[in-house]
CSV table of C-alpha atoms in Angstrom, one decimal:
chain,number,residue,atom,x,y,z
A,290,MET,CA,106.1,112.1,71.2
A,291,ALA,CA,106.8,108.4,71.5
A,292,PRO,CA,109.6,107.6,73.4
A,293,THR,CA,112.9,105.8,72.0
A,294,HIS,CA,113.9,102.6,73.2
A,295,SER,CA,117.2,101.7,74.4
A,296,SER,CA,117.5,97.9,73.9
A,297,SER,CA,118.8,96.4,71.1
A,298,ASN,CA,116.8,93.1,71.7
A,299,ASP,CA,113.8,93.3,69.6
A,300,GLU,CA,112.1,90.3,71.5
A,301,SER,CA,112.6,92.1,74.9
A,302,VAL,CA,109.5,93.4,76.8
A,303,ARG,CA,109.4,96.1,79.5
A,304,MET,CA,105.8,96.8,80.3
A,305,VAL,CA,103.4,98.0,82.7
A,306,PHE,CA,100.3,95.8,82.9
A,307,MET,CA,96.8,97.3,83.8
A,308,GLY,CA,93.3,95.9,84.4
A,309,PRO,CA,90.5,95.6,87.2
A,310,PRO,CA,90.7,92.3,89.0
A,311,GLY,CA,89.5,89.3,86.7
A,312,ALA,CA,90.4,91.1,83.3
A,313,GLY,CA,92.9,88.1,82.8
A,314,LYS,CA,96.4,89.9,83.6
A,315,GLY,CA,97.3,86.6,85.5
A,316,THR,CA,96.8,84.4,82.2
A,317,GLN,CA,98.2,86.7,80.1
A,318,SER,CA,101.3,87.6,82.0
A,319,ASN,CA,102.4,84.0,82.2
A,320,LEU,CA,102.1,83.7,78.4
A,321,ILE,CA,103.9,86.7,78.1
A,322,LYS,CA,106.8,85.4,80.5
A,323,ASN,CA,107.1,81.9,78.8
A,324,LYS,CA,107.5,83.3,75.1
A,325,TYR,CA,109.3,86.4,75.9
A,326,CYS,CA,111.8,85.1,78.8
A,327,VAL,CA,110.9,88.1,81.1
A,328,CYS,CA,109.9,88.3,84.7
A,329,HIS,CA,106.6,89.0,86.1
A,330,LEU,CA,106.6,91.3,89.0
A,331,SER,CA,103.3,91.6,91.1
A,332,THR,CA,103.9,94.1,93.4
A,333,GLY,CA,101.5,92.8,95.9
A,334,ASP,CA,103.4,89.3,95.8
A,335,MET,CA,106.6,90.9,96.2
A,336,LEU,CA,105.7,93.3,99.2
A,337,ARG,CA,104.3,89.8,100.9
A,338,ALA,CA,107.2,87.8,100.0
A,339,ALA,CA,110.1,90.8,101.3
A,340,VAL,CA,107.8,91.1,104.5
A,341,ALA,CA,108.3,87.4,105.0
A,342,ALA,CA,111.4,86.9,103.9
A,343,GLY,CA,112.7,89.8,106.3
A,344,THR,CA,114.6,91.6,103.8
A,345,PRO,CA,115.5,95.3,104.6
A,346,PHE,CA,112.7,96.6,102.4
A,347,GLY,CA,110.2,94.2,103.8
A,348,LYS,CA,111.2,95.2,107.4
A,349,LYS,CA,110.5,98.9,106.7
A,350,ALA,CA,107.2,97.7,104.9
A,351,LYS,CA,106.4,95.7,107.9
A,352,GLU,CA,106.8,98.8,110.4
A,353,ILE,CA,104.8,100.9,108.2
A,354,MET,CA,101.8,98.2,107.8
A,355,ASP,CA,101.8,97.3,111.4
A,356,ALA,CA,101.5,100.9,112.3
A,357,GLY,CA,98.5,101.1,109.9
A,358,GLY,CA,100.0,103.2,107.3
A,359,LEU,CA,100.4,102.8,103.4
A,360,VAL,CA,103.7,101.4,102.0
A,361,SER,CA,105.7,104.4,100.5
A,362,ASP,CA,106.2,104.9,96.7
A,363,GLU,CA,110.0,104.8,97.6
A,364,ILE,CA,109.9,101.4,99.3
A,365,MET,CA,108.0,100.1,96.3
A,366,VAL,CA,110.1,101.4,93.5
A,367,GLY,CA,113.2,100.2,95.5
A,368,MET,CA,111.8,96.7,95.7
A,369,ILE,CA,111.2,96.9,92.0
A,370,ARG,CA,114.7,98.1,91.2
A,371,ASP,CA,116.2,95.3,93.5
A,372,GLU,CA,114.4,92.7,91.2
A,373,LEU,CA,115.5,94.1,88.4
A,374,GLU,CA,119.4,94.1,89.4
A,375,ASN,CA,119.1,90.8,91.1
A,376,ASN,CA,116.4,88.4,89.6
A,377,GLN,CA,117.9,87.0,86.5
A,378,GLU,CA,114.5,86.8,84.7
A,379,CYS,CA,114.3,90.3,84.6
A,380,GLN,CA,117.5,90.6,82.2
A,381,ARG,CA,115.3,90.4,79.2
A,382,GLY,CA,112.5,92.5,80.6
A,383,PHE,CA,109.7,92.4,82.8
A,384,ILE,CA,105.9,92.8,83.1
A,385,LEU,CA,104.9,94.9,86.0
A,386,ASP,CA,101.7,94.3,87.6
A,387,GLY,CA,99.7,96.2,90.2
A,388,PHE,CA,102.2,99.1,90.3
A,389,PRO,CA,102.0,102.1,89.3
A,390,ARG,CA,98.3,102.9,90.8
A,391,THR,CA,99.2,106.9,90.7
A,392,VAL,CA,100.7,109.5,88.5
A,393,PRO,CA,103.5,110.3,91.0
A,394,GLN,CA,104.3,106.3,91.1
A,395,ALA,CA,104.3,106.4,87.3
A,396,GLU,CA,106.8,109.2,87.6
A,397,LYS,CA,109.0,107.7,90.0
A,398,LEU,CA,109.0,104.6,88.0
A,399,ASP,CA,110.3,106.4,85.0
A,400,GLU,CA,112.9,107.9,86.9
A,401,MET,CA,114.4,105.1,88.4
A,402,LEU,CA,114.3,103.3,85.0
A,403,GLU,CA,116.1,105.9,83.5
A,404,GLN,CA,118.6,105.7,85.9
A,405,ARG,CA,119.1,102.2,84.7
A,406,GLY,CA,119.3,103.5,81.0
A,407,GLN,CA,116.0,101.9,80.4
A,408,GLN,CA,112.6,103.0,79.5
A,409,LEU,CA,108.9,101.6,79.3
A,410,ASP,CA,108.1,99.6,75.8
A,411,HIS,CA,104.5,99.8,76.8
A,412,ALA,CA,101.6,100.4,79.1
A,413,VAL,CA,98.7,98.0,78.4
A,414,GLU,CA,95.3,98.2,79.8
A,415,LEU,CA,93.0,95.2,79.7
A,416,ALA,CA,89.7,96.8,79.6
A,417,ILE,CA,86.5,95.2,80.1
A,418,ASP,CA,82.6,96.1,81.2
A,419,ASP,CA,82.5,95.8,85.0
A,420,ALA,CA,79.0,93.7,84.7
A,421,LEU,CA,81.0,91.0,82.7
A,422,LEU,CA,83.6,90.9,85.7
A,423,VAL,CA,81.5,88.8,88.2
A,424,SER,CA,81.2,85.5,86.5
A,425,ARG,CA,85.1,85.8,85.7
A,426,ILE,CA,85.9,86.7,89.2
A,427,THR,CA,83.3,83.8,90.8
A,428,GLY,CA,85.2,81.4,88.5
A,429,ARG,CA,88.7,82.3,89.2
A,430,LEU,CA,91.2,79.7,90.6
A,431,ILE,CA,94.7,80.1,91.7
A,432,HIS,CA,97.7,78.1,92.4
A,433,ALA,CA,99.3,80.0,95.3
A,434,PRO,CA,102.6,78.8,95.5
A,435,SER,CA,103.2,79.9,92.2
A,436,GLY,CA,100.6,82.5,91.1
A,437,ARG,CA,99.2,80.5,88.2
A,438,SER,CA,95.7,81.3,87.8
A,439,TYR,CA,92.9,79.2,86.2
A,440,HIS,CA,89.3,79.8,85.4
A,441,ARG,CA,86.7,77.2,85.6
A,442,GLU,CA,85.0,78.3,82.3
A,443,PHE,CA,87.3,80.1,80.4
A,444,ASN,CA,90.8,78.7,81.3
A,445,PRO,CA,90.1,75.4,83.3
A,446,PRO,CA,92.9,73.2,84.5
A,447,ARG,CA,93.3,69.8,82.8
A,448,VAL,CA,92.3,68.2,86.1
A,449,PRO,CA,89.6,69.8,87.8
A,450,ASN,CA,90.8,72.2,91.0
A,451,ARG,CA,94.4,70.7,90.3
A,452,ASP,CA,97.4,72.8,89.2
A,453,ASP,CA,98.6,71.7,85.7
A,454,VAL,CA,102.3,71.8,86.6
A,455,THR,CA,102.4,70.1,90.2
A,456,GLY,CA,99.0,68.7,90.5
A,457,GLU,CA,98.4,70.5,93.9
A,458,PRO,CA,95.2,71.8,95.0
A,459,LEU,CA,93.8,75.3,93.5
A,460,MET,CA,92.1,77.6,95.7
A,461,GLN,CA,89.5,80.7,95.5
A,462,ARG,CA,90.6,84.0,96.8
A,463,PRO,CA,88.7,85.3,99.8
A,464,ASP,CA,88.0,88.5,98.1
A,465,ASP,CA,86.7,87.0,94.9
A,466,ASN,CA,83.1,88.0,95.4
A,467,ALA,CA,80.7,90.3,93.9
A,468,GLU,CA,80.5,92.8,96.9
A,469,THR,CA,84.3,93.1,97.1
A,470,LEU,CA,84.6,93.1,93.5
A,471,LYS,CA,82.4,96.3,93.2
A,472,LYS,CA,84.4,98.3,96.0
A,473,ARG,CA,87.7,97.1,94.2
A,474,LEU,CA,86.6,98.3,90.9
A,475,ALA,CA,85.5,101.8,92.3
A,476,THR,CA,88.9,102.1,93.6
A,477,TYR,CA,90.5,100.9,90.4
A,478,HIS,CA,88.7,103.3,87.9
A,479,LYS,CA,89.2,106.0,90.3
A,480,GLN,CA,93.3,105.6,90.3
A,481,THR,CA,93.7,104.3,87.0
A,482,THR,CA,92.1,107.0,84.8
A,483,PRO,CA,95.0,109.5,85.3
A,484,VAL,CA,97.4,106.9,85.0
A,485,VAL,CA,96.2,106.1,81.6
A,486,GLY,CA,96.3,109.9,80.7
A,487,TYR,CA,99.9,110.0,81.9
A,488,TYR,CA,101.1,107.1,79.4
A,489,GLN,CA,98.7,108.1,76.5
A,490,LYS,CA,101.0,111.4,76.4
A,491,ARG,CA,103.8,109.1,76.6
A,492,GLY,CA,102.9,107.7,73.4
A,493,ILE,CA,103.1,103.7,74.9
A,494,TRP,CA,99.6,103.1,76.0
A,495,ARG,CA,97.4,100.4,74.2
A,496,ARG,CA,94.0,99.6,75.3
A,497,VAL,CA,93.1,95.9,74.6
A,498,ASP,CA,89.5,94.3,74.9
A,499,ALA,CA,89.3,91.6,77.5
A,500,SER,CA,85.9,90.7,76.9
A,501,LYS,CA,87.4,88.4,74.1
A,502,SER,CA,88.8,85.0,74.6
A,503,PRO,CA,92.1,84.5,76.4
A,504,ALA,CA,93.4,83.6,72.8
A,505,ALA,CA,92.3,86.5,71.2
A,506,VAL,CA,93.5,88.7,74.0
A,507,TRP,CA,96.9,87.0,73.7
A,508,GLY,CA,96.8,87.6,69.5
A,509,THR,CA,96.5,91.2,70.3
A,510,LEU,CA,99.4,91.5,72.7
A,511,GLN,CA,101.6,89.8,70.6
A,512,ALA,CA,100.6,92.1,67.5
A,513,ILE,CA,101.5,94.8,69.8
A,514,PHE,CA,104.9,93.6,70.8
A,515,ALA,CA,105.5,92.9,67.1
A,516,ALA,CA,104.7,96.6,66.2
A,517,LYS,CA,107.1,97.9,68.4
A,518,SER,CA,110.2,95.6,67.4
A,519,GLN,CA,109.4,96.7,63.5
């Protein structure tokens, strides 16, 4: 059974964004963020920022990582809760990228949102054949300070290797290579399949063909959001 939604704002978007590396989550997240005025919470970026800033959650996470452990689900959910409560951009909604990766994490996220009187509107999976991702990954460029992403072929910056907004140099991530990608894809598929099943049962999962152009993917996403608000 599909969940009911507590928000009266038809333009709100509260979503989990799933997809393998290179599927286009960064590009689409920026479009969603700009149109719907929501925050983009990339849990990897959040974790690195919290550690660098020495926040309470960051200090706990650093201790665990320095000892070679994995940061607990409770810490990750706590960091997300902090952002939802203190980040003004999150008032109209959020895009959660990189979490949940497991069913227990999805359950903990639902519990936290329920405590806030909220529910997810969408769990969107950007699906693409593994073989197509190699060219996407090797062409990807990142503006590290902002997280803006580009692609040499599909989404090039206006000036080669320069960020459109600041003009600063773009970089390629060290792990954006074919060998590393294959390992990351194997891990992604193993983790994500059960999470997809979880959100399918909730009635909020949508699969989007990410092999299409970024403009076509964006059109599909807007149609999904519009259907929810009707």
